[in-house]
Short mmCIF file of C-alpha atoms in Angstrom, two decimals:
data_model
loop_
_atom_site.label_atom_id
_atom_site.label_comp_id
_atom_site.label_asym_id
_atom_site.label_seq_id
_atom_site.Cartn_x
_atom_site.Cartn_y
_atom_site.Cartn_z
CA UNK A 26 119.26 98.50 94.15
CA UNK A 27 120.44 94.96 94.56
CA UNK A 28 119.81 92.82 97.62
CA UNK A 29 121.43 89.50 98.19
CA UNK A 30 121.42 86.97 101.03
CA UNK A 31 124.52 85.25 102.35
CA UNK A 32 123.96 82.10 104.42
CA UNK A 33 120.37 83.27 104.93
CA UNK A 34 121.38 85.80 107.55
CA UNK A 35 123.50 88.51 105.92
CA UNK A 36 122.02 91.29 103.83
CA UNK A 37 123.75 94.15 102.04
CA UNK A 38 121.99 97.45 101.56
CA UNK A 39 123.04 99.55 98.57
CA UNK A 40 123.43 103.29 98.92
CA UNK A 41 125.38 106.41 98.17
CA UNK A 42 128.67 106.52 100.07
CA UNK A 43 128.10 105.14 103.55
CA UNK A 44 124.42 106.07 103.68
CA UNK A 45 122.03 103.17 103.50
CA UNK A 46 119.45 104.49 101.05
CA UNK A 47 116.73 101.97 100.27
CA UNK A 48 113.62 104.06 99.88
CA UNK A 49 112.93 106.04 96.73
CA UNK A 50 110.75 109.05 96.14
CA UNK A 51 107.24 108.25 94.93
CA UNK A 52 108.26 109.33 91.44
CA UNK A 53 110.87 106.55 91.17
CA UNK A 54 109.49 103.00 90.88
CA UNK A 55 111.05 100.26 92.99
CA UNK A 56 112.12 97.48 90.63
CA UNK A 57 114.64 95.35 92.50
CA UNK A 58 112.24 94.02 95.17
CA UNK A 59 108.90 92.24 94.80
CA UNK A 60 106.09 94.12 96.58
CA UNK A 61 105.74 91.43 99.23
CA UNK A 62 109.40 91.94 100.22
CA UNK A 63 108.88 95.65 100.98
CA UNK A 64 107.37 97.55 103.87
CA UNK A 65 105.97 101.05 103.42
CA UNK A 66 106.05 103.87 105.96
CA UNK A 67 103.66 106.63 104.94
CA UNK A 68 101.60 109.54 106.18
CA UNK A 69 101.45 113.32 105.95
CA UNK A 70 104.08 115.89 106.96
CA UNK A 71 102.98 119.34 108.06
CA UNK A 72 103.79 122.34 110.24
CA UNK A 73 101.55 124.82 112.08
CA UNK A 74 102.92 128.10 110.73
CA UNK A 75 101.03 129.73 107.87
CA UNK A 76 104.03 129.91 105.59
CA UNK A 77 103.98 128.88 101.93
CA UNK A 78 106.94 126.90 100.65
CA UNK A 79 108.50 127.72 97.24
CA UNK A 80 108.41 125.00 94.54
CA UNK A 81 112.09 124.15 95.11
CA UNK A 82 111.55 123.33 98.81
CA UNK A 83 112.39 119.67 99.53
CA UNK A 84 110.76 117.30 102.01
CA UNK A 85 113.20 114.63 103.24
CA UNK A 86 111.89 111.67 105.23
CA UNK A 87 114.12 108.98 106.77
CA UNK A 88 113.49 105.68 108.52
CA UNK A 89 116.21 105.07 111.10
CA UNK A 90 117.37 102.34 113.45
CA UNK A 91 116.92 104.05 116.84
CA UNK A 92 119.89 102.33 118.54
CA UNK A 93 122.53 103.03 115.89
CA UNK A 94 121.03 105.97 113.92
CA UNK A 95 121.57 103.90 110.77
CA UNK A 96 119.39 105.22 107.93
CA UNK A 97 117.48 102.28 106.48
CA UNK A 98 115.46 104.23 103.95
CA UNK A 99 115.05 107.77 102.70
CA UNK A 100 112.80 109.72 100.35
CA UNK A 101 113.32 113.22 98.97
CA UNK A 102 110.62 115.12 97.10
CA UNK A 103 110.29 118.71 95.95
CA UNK A 104 107.12 120.59 96.89
CA UNK A 105 106.40 121.79 93.38
CA UNK A 106 103.00 123.48 93.46
CA UNK A 107 101.85 121.66 96.60
CA UNK A 108 101.77 122.84 100.21
CA UNK A 109 101.48 121.05 103.56
CA UNK A 110 100.10 118.69 104.59
CA UNK A 111 102.35 116.86 102.15
CA UNK A 112 101.99 113.11 101.68
CA UNK A 113 105.13 111.00 101.96
CA UNK A 114 105.94 107.33 101.37
CA UNK A 115 109.18 105.50 102.17
CA UNK A 116 109.81 101.86 101.24
CA UNK A 117 112.01 99.59 103.36
CA UNK A 118 113.20 96.07 102.60
CA UNK A 119 111.36 93.66 104.91
CA UNK A 120 114.62 91.78 105.43
CA UNK A 121 116.20 94.93 106.94
CA UNK A 122 113.71 95.00 109.82
CA UNK A 123 114.30 93.03 113.00
CA UNK A 124 111.10 92.70 115.08
CA UNK A 125 113.15 93.01 118.28
CA UNK A 126 114.62 96.37 117.29
CA UNK A 127 113.12 99.86 117.39
CA UNK A 128 112.75 102.12 114.35
CA UNK A 129 111.64 105.71 113.92
CA UNK A 130 110.75 108.11 111.14
CA UNK A 131 111.99 111.71 110.98
CA UNK A 132 111.58 114.51 108.47
CA UNK A 133 112.91 117.91 107.47
CA UNK A 134 112.04 120.62 104.96
CA UNK A 135 114.89 122.52 103.32
CA UNK A 136 115.28 125.33 100.82
CA UNK A 137 118.57 125.55 98.93
CA UNK A 138 120.17 123.15 101.41
CA UNK A 139 119.04 125.21 104.43
CA UNK A 140 116.80 123.35 106.88
CA UNK A 141 113.66 125.36 107.65
CA UNK A 142 111.51 122.81 109.50
CA UNK A 143 112.32 119.51 111.23
CA UNK A 144 110.70 116.92 113.48
CA UNK A 145 111.69 117.38 117.12
CA UNK A 146 110.20 114.21 118.64
CA UNK A 147 110.59 110.49 117.99
CA UNK A 148 107.93 108.83 115.83
CA UNK A 149 108.21 105.02 116.29
CA UNK A 150 107.28 102.82 113.31
CA UNK A 151 107.06 99.19 112.16
CA UNK A 152 107.96 97.16 115.28
CA UNK A 153 106.85 96.67 118.88
CA UNK A 154 103.28 97.61 118.07
CA UNK A 155 104.25 100.85 116.28
CA UNK A 156 102.25 101.73 113.13
CA UNK A 157 103.48 101.99 109.56
CA UNK A 158 101.38 105.09 108.89
CA UNK A 159 102.39 108.18 110.89
CA UNK A 160 101.52 111.86 110.47
CA UNK A 161 104.56 114.03 111.21
CA UNK A 162 104.48 117.51 112.75
CA UNK A 163 107.57 119.59 111.97
CA UNK A 164 108.76 122.59 113.97
CA UNK A 165 110.46 125.69 112.60
CA UNK A 166 114.23 125.63 113.05
CA UNK A 167 115.20 128.79 114.99
CA UNK A 168 116.08 131.87 112.99
CA UNK A 169 119.70 133.02 112.87
CA UNK A 170 120.60 135.58 115.52
CA UNK A 171 123.49 136.98 117.55
CA UNK A 172 125.73 134.51 119.38
CA UNK A 173 126.01 134.34 123.13
CA UNK A 174 129.25 135.71 124.62
CA UNK A 175 131.10 133.09 126.65
CA UNK A 176 132.98 133.99 129.79
CA UNK A 177 136.75 133.99 129.39
CA UNK A 178 137.16 131.98 132.57
CA UNK A 179 134.47 129.52 133.64
CA UNK A 180 131.47 129.60 131.32
CA UNK A 181 128.12 129.29 133.04
CA UNK A 182 125.96 126.25 132.41
CA UNK A 183 122.80 127.76 133.86
CA UNK A 184 119.66 127.11 131.86
CA UNK A 185 118.75 130.78 132.22
CA UNK A 186 121.80 131.92 130.26
CA UNK A 187 121.06 133.45 126.86
CA UNK A 188 121.44 130.72 124.25
CA UNK A 189 123.09 131.08 120.85
CA UNK A 190 120.89 131.05 117.79
CA UNK A 191 121.53 128.64 114.92
CA UNK A 192 119.47 126.55 112.50
CA UNK A 193 119.44 123.38 114.59
CA UNK A 194 116.51 121.70 116.28
CA UNK A 195 117.76 121.14 119.84
CA UNK A 196 118.56 119.27 122.01
CA UNK A 197 120.53 117.03 119.67
CA UNK A 198 123.37 114.50 119.79
CA UNK A 199 125.93 114.23 116.98
CA UNK A 200 128.36 111.32 116.67
CA UNK A 201 131.22 110.24 114.44
CA UNK A 202 134.90 109.32 114.21
CA UNK A 203 137.29 112.18 113.39
CA UNK A 204 140.95 111.95 112.28
CA UNK A 205 143.76 111.51 114.80
CA UNK A 206 147.51 112.12 114.34
CA UNK A 207 148.67 109.30 116.64
CA UNK A 208 145.73 106.90 116.84
CA UNK A 209 143.16 105.16 114.64
CA UNK A 210 140.64 107.97 115.04
CA UNK A 211 138.77 109.82 117.78
CA UNK A 212 135.16 108.79 118.47
CA UNK A 213 133.05 111.87 119.33
CA UNK A 214 129.62 111.98 120.95
CA UNK A 215 128.52 115.63 121.18
CA UNK A 216 125.26 116.74 122.79
CA UNK A 217 124.10 120.35 122.29
CA UNK A 218 121.44 121.80 124.58
CA UNK A 219 119.13 124.70 123.63
CA UNK A 220 120.37 126.73 126.65
CA UNK A 221 123.84 126.92 125.08
CA UNK A 222 125.49 124.16 127.12
CA UNK A 223 127.13 121.01 125.74
CA UNK A 224 128.70 117.69 126.75
CA UNK A 225 131.37 115.95 124.66
CA UNK A 226 132.70 112.37 124.99
CA UNK A 227 135.94 111.66 123.09
CA UNK A 228 137.68 108.28 122.81
CA UNK A 229 141.07 107.70 121.14
CA UNK A 230 140.69 104.50 119.16
CA UNK A 231 143.56 102.05 119.18
CA UNK A 232 145.19 103.50 122.33
CA UNK A 233 144.97 102.19 125.92
CA UNK A 234 143.84 105.52 127.37
CA UNK A 235 140.78 106.65 129.26
CA UNK A 236 138.04 108.47 127.32
CA UNK A 237 137.77 112.21 127.87
CA UNK A 238 134.53 113.90 128.90
CA UNK A 239 134.12 117.66 128.89
CA UNK A 240 131.38 120.20 129.42
CA UNK A 241 130.96 123.88 128.65
CA UNK A 242 129.17 126.43 126.52
CA UNK A 243 128.67 126.51 122.76
CA UNK A 244 128.31 129.72 120.74
CA UNK A 245 127.36 130.54 117.16
CA UNK A 246 128.69 133.18 114.80
CA UNK A 247 126.45 135.94 113.46
CA UNK A 248 125.14 134.01 110.49
CA UNK A 249 124.62 130.80 112.43
CA UNK A 250 126.89 128.81 110.12
CA UNK A 251 129.63 128.06 112.63
CA UNK A 252 129.60 126.95 116.25
CA UNK A 253 132.40 126.93 118.82
CA UNK A 254 132.70 124.70 121.89
CA UNK A 255 134.15 126.55 124.91
CA UNK A 256 135.15 123.95 127.49
CA UNK A 257 134.83 124.61 131.23
CA UNK A 258 136.44 121.28 132.23
CA UNK A 259 139.55 121.12 130.08
CA UNK A 260 141.39 122.75 127.17
CA UNK A 261 139.96 126.14 128.19
CA UNK A 262 140.84 128.97 125.81
CA UNK A 263 141.13 126.61 122.83
CA UNK A 264 137.62 126.16 121.46
CA UNK A 265 136.65 123.49 118.95
CA UNK A 266 134.89 124.73 115.81
CA UNK A 267 132.28 123.06 113.60
CA UNK A 268 130.38 124.31 110.60
CA UNK A 269 126.63 123.69 110.50
CA UNK A 270 126.30 121.78 107.23
CA UNK A 271 122.64 120.90 107.62
CA UNK A 272 120.08 120.05 110.27
CA UNK A 273 121.73 116.61 110.66
CA UNK A 274 125.47 117.29 110.09
CA UNK A 275 128.31 119.19 111.76
CA UNK A 276 131.73 119.39 110.07
CA UNK A 277 134.99 119.79 111.98
CA UNK A 278 136.93 123.01 111.34
CA UNK A 279 140.49 124.10 112.12
CA UNK A 280 141.65 125.58 115.43
CA UNK A 281 140.85 129.08 114.17
CA UNK A 282 137.50 128.18 112.65
CA UNK A 283 138.85 127.77 109.12
CA UNK A 284 137.84 125.03 106.68
CA UNK A 285 140.20 122.04 106.59
CA UNK A 286 141.37 121.04 103.13
CA UNK A 287 141.47 117.28 103.48
CA UNK A 288 139.80 114.19 102.06
CA UNK A 289 139.50 112.70 105.56
CA UNK A 290 136.05 112.22 107.07
CA UNK A 291 135.31 115.15 109.39
CA UNK A 292 131.52 114.99 109.87
CA UNK A 293 129.44 114.31 112.97
CA UNK A 294 125.95 113.06 112.17
CA UNK A 295 122.80 113.62 114.18
CA UNK A 296 121.65 110.60 116.18
CA UNK A 297 118.02 109.45 116.20
CA UNK A 298 117.83 110.03 119.96
CA UNK A 299 119.55 112.44 122.34
CA UNK A 300 122.36 110.78 124.30
CA UNK A 301 121.66 110.91 128.07
CA UNK A 302 124.11 113.19 129.90
CA UNK A 303 126.17 111.76 132.76
CA UNK A 304 126.74 114.82 134.93
CA UNK A 305 129.24 113.00 137.17
CA UNK A 306 131.42 112.21 134.16
CA UNK A 307 132.11 115.88 133.41
CA UNK A 308 134.25 116.56 136.50
CA UNK A 309 137.23 118.97 136.17
CA UNK A 310 140.62 117.45 135.28
CA UNK A 311 142.41 116.05 138.33
CA UNK A 312 139.23 115.63 140.34
CA UNK A 313 139.06 112.36 142.25
CA UNK A 314 136.56 109.94 140.76
CA UNK A 315 133.63 109.09 143.00
CA UNK A 316 131.46 106.01 143.09
CA UNK A 317 129.34 107.34 140.23
CA UNK A 318 132.25 108.00 137.90
CA UNK A 319 133.03 105.84 134.90
CA UNK A 320 136.27 103.85 135.16
CA UNK A 321 137.90 101.22 133.01
CA UNK A 322 137.13 97.80 134.54
CA UNK A 323 139.88 95.22 135.05
CA UNK A 324 137.81 92.84 132.94
CA UNK A 325 135.51 94.65 130.48
CA UNK A 326 131.91 93.62 130.01
CA UNK A 327 130.99 91.97 126.73
CA UNK A 328 128.15 94.43 126.20
CA UNK A 329 128.52 98.20 125.79
CA UNK A 330 132.30 97.99 125.28
CA UNK A 331 134.21 99.04 122.18
CA UNK A 332 136.01 95.98 120.78
CA UNK A 333 138.70 96.52 118.14
CA UNK A 334 139.80 93.60 115.95
CA UNK A 335 143.38 92.38 116.60
CA UNK A 336 143.33 88.85 115.15
CA UNK A 337 141.33 87.23 112.35
CA UNK A 338 141.56 83.61 111.24
CA UNK A 339 144.66 83.09 113.41
CA UNK A 340 146.51 86.05 111.85
CA UNK A 341 147.22 89.46 113.45
CA UNK A 342 145.31 92.35 111.91
CA UNK A 343 146.95 95.63 110.88
CA UNK A 344 145.56 98.75 109.20
CA UNK A 345 145.59 98.42 105.40
CA UNK A 346 146.37 101.20 102.88
CA UNK A 347 143.25 103.32 102.41
CA UNK A 348 141.51 101.94 105.51
CA UNK A 349 139.64 104.80 107.24
CA UNK A 350 139.58 103.31 110.75
CA UNK A 351 140.03 100.08 112.63
CA UNK A 352 137.63 97.16 112.43
CA UNK A 353 135.49 97.20 115.56
CA UNK A 354 132.22 96.01 117.06
CA UNK A 355 130.06 97.14 119.98
CA UNK A 356 127.30 94.95 121.42
CA UNK A 357 124.76 97.39 122.84
CA UNK A 358 122.82 95.99 125.79
CA UNK A 359 119.80 98.09 124.87
CA UNK A 360 117.93 96.26 122.13
CA UNK A 361 120.61 93.55 121.71
CA UNK A 362 122.10 95.61 118.87
CA UNK A 363 125.43 95.15 117.06
CA UNK A 364 127.18 98.26 115.71
CA UNK A 365 130.60 98.45 114.15
CA UNK A 366 132.91 98.95 111.18
CA UNK A 367 134.06 96.11 108.91
CA UNK A 368 137.03 97.72 107.17
CA UNK A 369 135.08 99.30 104.31
CA UNK A 370 131.51 99.88 105.56
CA UNK A 371 129.56 100.44 108.75
CA UNK A 372 128.05 97.27 110.21
CA UNK A 373 124.73 96.79 111.96
CA UNK A 374 122.53 93.97 113.14
CA UNK A 375 121.36 92.06 116.19
CA UNK A 376 122.70 89.31 118.41
CA UNK A 377 121.49 86.66 120.83
CA UNK A 378 123.46 86.08 124.05
CA UNK A 379 122.98 83.27 126.56
CA UNK A 380 125.89 82.64 128.91
CA UNK A 381 128.90 81.81 126.75
CA UNK A 382 126.69 81.29 123.67
CA UNK A 383 126.66 84.15 121.15
CA UNK A 384 125.03 84.36 117.73
CA UNK A 385 124.68 87.24 115.27
CA UNK A 386 121.55 87.40 113.07
CA UNK A 387 120.84 89.28 110.89
CA UNK A 388 123.84 91.41 109.92
CA UNK A 389 123.83 94.39 107.57
CA UNK A 390 126.49 96.42 105.77
CA UNK A 391 126.38 99.27 103.25
CA UNK A 392 127.65 98.10 99.85
CA UNK A 393 130.18 100.86 99.30
CA UNK A 394 132.99 99.79 97.01
CA UNK A 395 136.52 99.93 98.41
CA UNK A 396 139.94 98.64 97.43
CA UNK A 397 139.96 94.85 96.84
CA UNK A 398 142.01 94.27 100.01
CA UNK A 399 139.46 96.14 102.13
CA UNK A 400 136.54 94.30 100.54
CA UNK A 401 138.30 91.00 101.28
CA UNK A 402 138.93 92.03 104.90
CA UNK A 403 135.28 92.94 105.40
CA UNK A 404 134.17 89.67 103.82
CA UNK A 405 136.35 87.76 106.32
CA UNK A 406 134.98 89.80 109.24
CA UNK A 407 131.39 89.10 108.22
CA UNK A 408 132.11 85.41 107.69
CA UNK A 409 133.59 85.22 111.20
CA UNK A 410 130.57 86.94 112.76
CA UNK A 411 128.13 84.70 110.89
CA UNK A 412 130.00 81.57 112.03
CA UNK A 413 130.18 82.65 115.69
CA UNK A 414 128.50 80.33 118.20
CA UNK A 415 130.25 81.36 121.43
CA UNK A 416 132.57 83.81 123.15
CA UNK A 417 134.96 84.17 126.05
CA UNK A 418 136.77 87.11 127.65
CA UNK A 419 140.34 86.84 128.97
CA UNK A 420 141.53 90.09 130.53
CA UNK A 421 141.09 92.76 127.86
CA UNK A 422 140.60 90.24 125.01
CA UNK A 423 137.35 88.97 123.54
CA UNK A 424 137.54 85.71 121.58
CA UNK A 425 134.80 84.70 119.15
CA UNK A 426 134.40 80.96 118.73
CA UNK A 427 132.83 78.74 116.11
CA UNK A 428 132.45 75.58 118.15
CA UNK A 429 135.99 75.01 119.47
CA UNK A 430 137.64 76.99 116.65
CA UNK A 431 138.93 80.52 117.29
CA UNK A 432 137.46 82.82 114.62
CA UNK A 433 138.61 86.25 115.76
CA UNK A 434 140.01 88.13 118.72
CA UNK A 435 139.22 91.69 119.80
CA UNK A 436 140.75 94.07 122.32
CA UNK A 437 138.64 96.30 124.59
CA UNK A 438 138.58 100.08 124.29
CA UNK A 439 136.10 101.68 126.72
CA UNK A 440 133.71 104.18 125.09
CA UNK A 441 132.62 106.06 128.19
#
């Protein structure tokens, strides 16, 4: 892996695809970084059940950014002749860690791609007084069973209702951007509860429309490989289907539960933490919004808004051939965290805000190779963020400034 610094504040993390994979299994030596530039998260992983794992069982351990679910490092190691407790060690570039941010370690044990055990709680590491050595306790992922039968009219959301059975450690939140026929993509935030209920936030990117929030029941098929979302607040009778790819991934299926033959990205990935559910947001269609409902403000807040790029270096920005989704940033108020997409790769980092003053440091991007035009676009986006010293909001537009110079302009799209 190759790390390089740009203007002393930008770091690229090499990986496979869009995953940021920095850590290696203990069997693979780290050569690109001097020892003093690396941090190590280590400990033992175990479970309570008296079950022996076969030699081909694999322990996967990840270090994640809690706010964005970005994977900073990962190790994978086969059991071989060993059994739990199994020692693990994951190396992380020191430059990837921001002392103001929160990080956590999670683990799973799989056999033939099927997750058998997984951590169900958050294990903080590295910052804010958290240790670098943590012993992980994994829980058995529920066995496959019969699905629950949803009501044809208004599915119940009672916690006492029989829940479907599937190999997922719940509750869990899955997020991602799925294809859209008339917009830049649809941002999904899906939370599954162990009682069989769910909440789904969907936002059409690139369109001036309100986000949609629905609630209902989810069911699983007999082998636990496919789930269906049965809405009680909208689109009733037309369930959404996802295949359970692994403990951390759901893949979108067709309207009849069939696989979709397409090269487009259709995966939702498990977040490091469960998204809190806003019960008031899941009101039936046509219901009058109350004081607790989420509405689009006349002037959006800088933080916790979805900002799509519309102008860069004085020139309007349009989607380029091969570009998966629009360039965007979100400045999360929790943890002063930047999340976004630069045209080729996901972006992450931190920011400092004081009145009209705004600075980004450090910034990170996966080094996935794209078409030259997309690489150039992302380079311009990163240069603009690095040079930013201030900001102003006019109506629905955010302007990033470098002194008195306009670097970029964004347009607000509310997420929730």
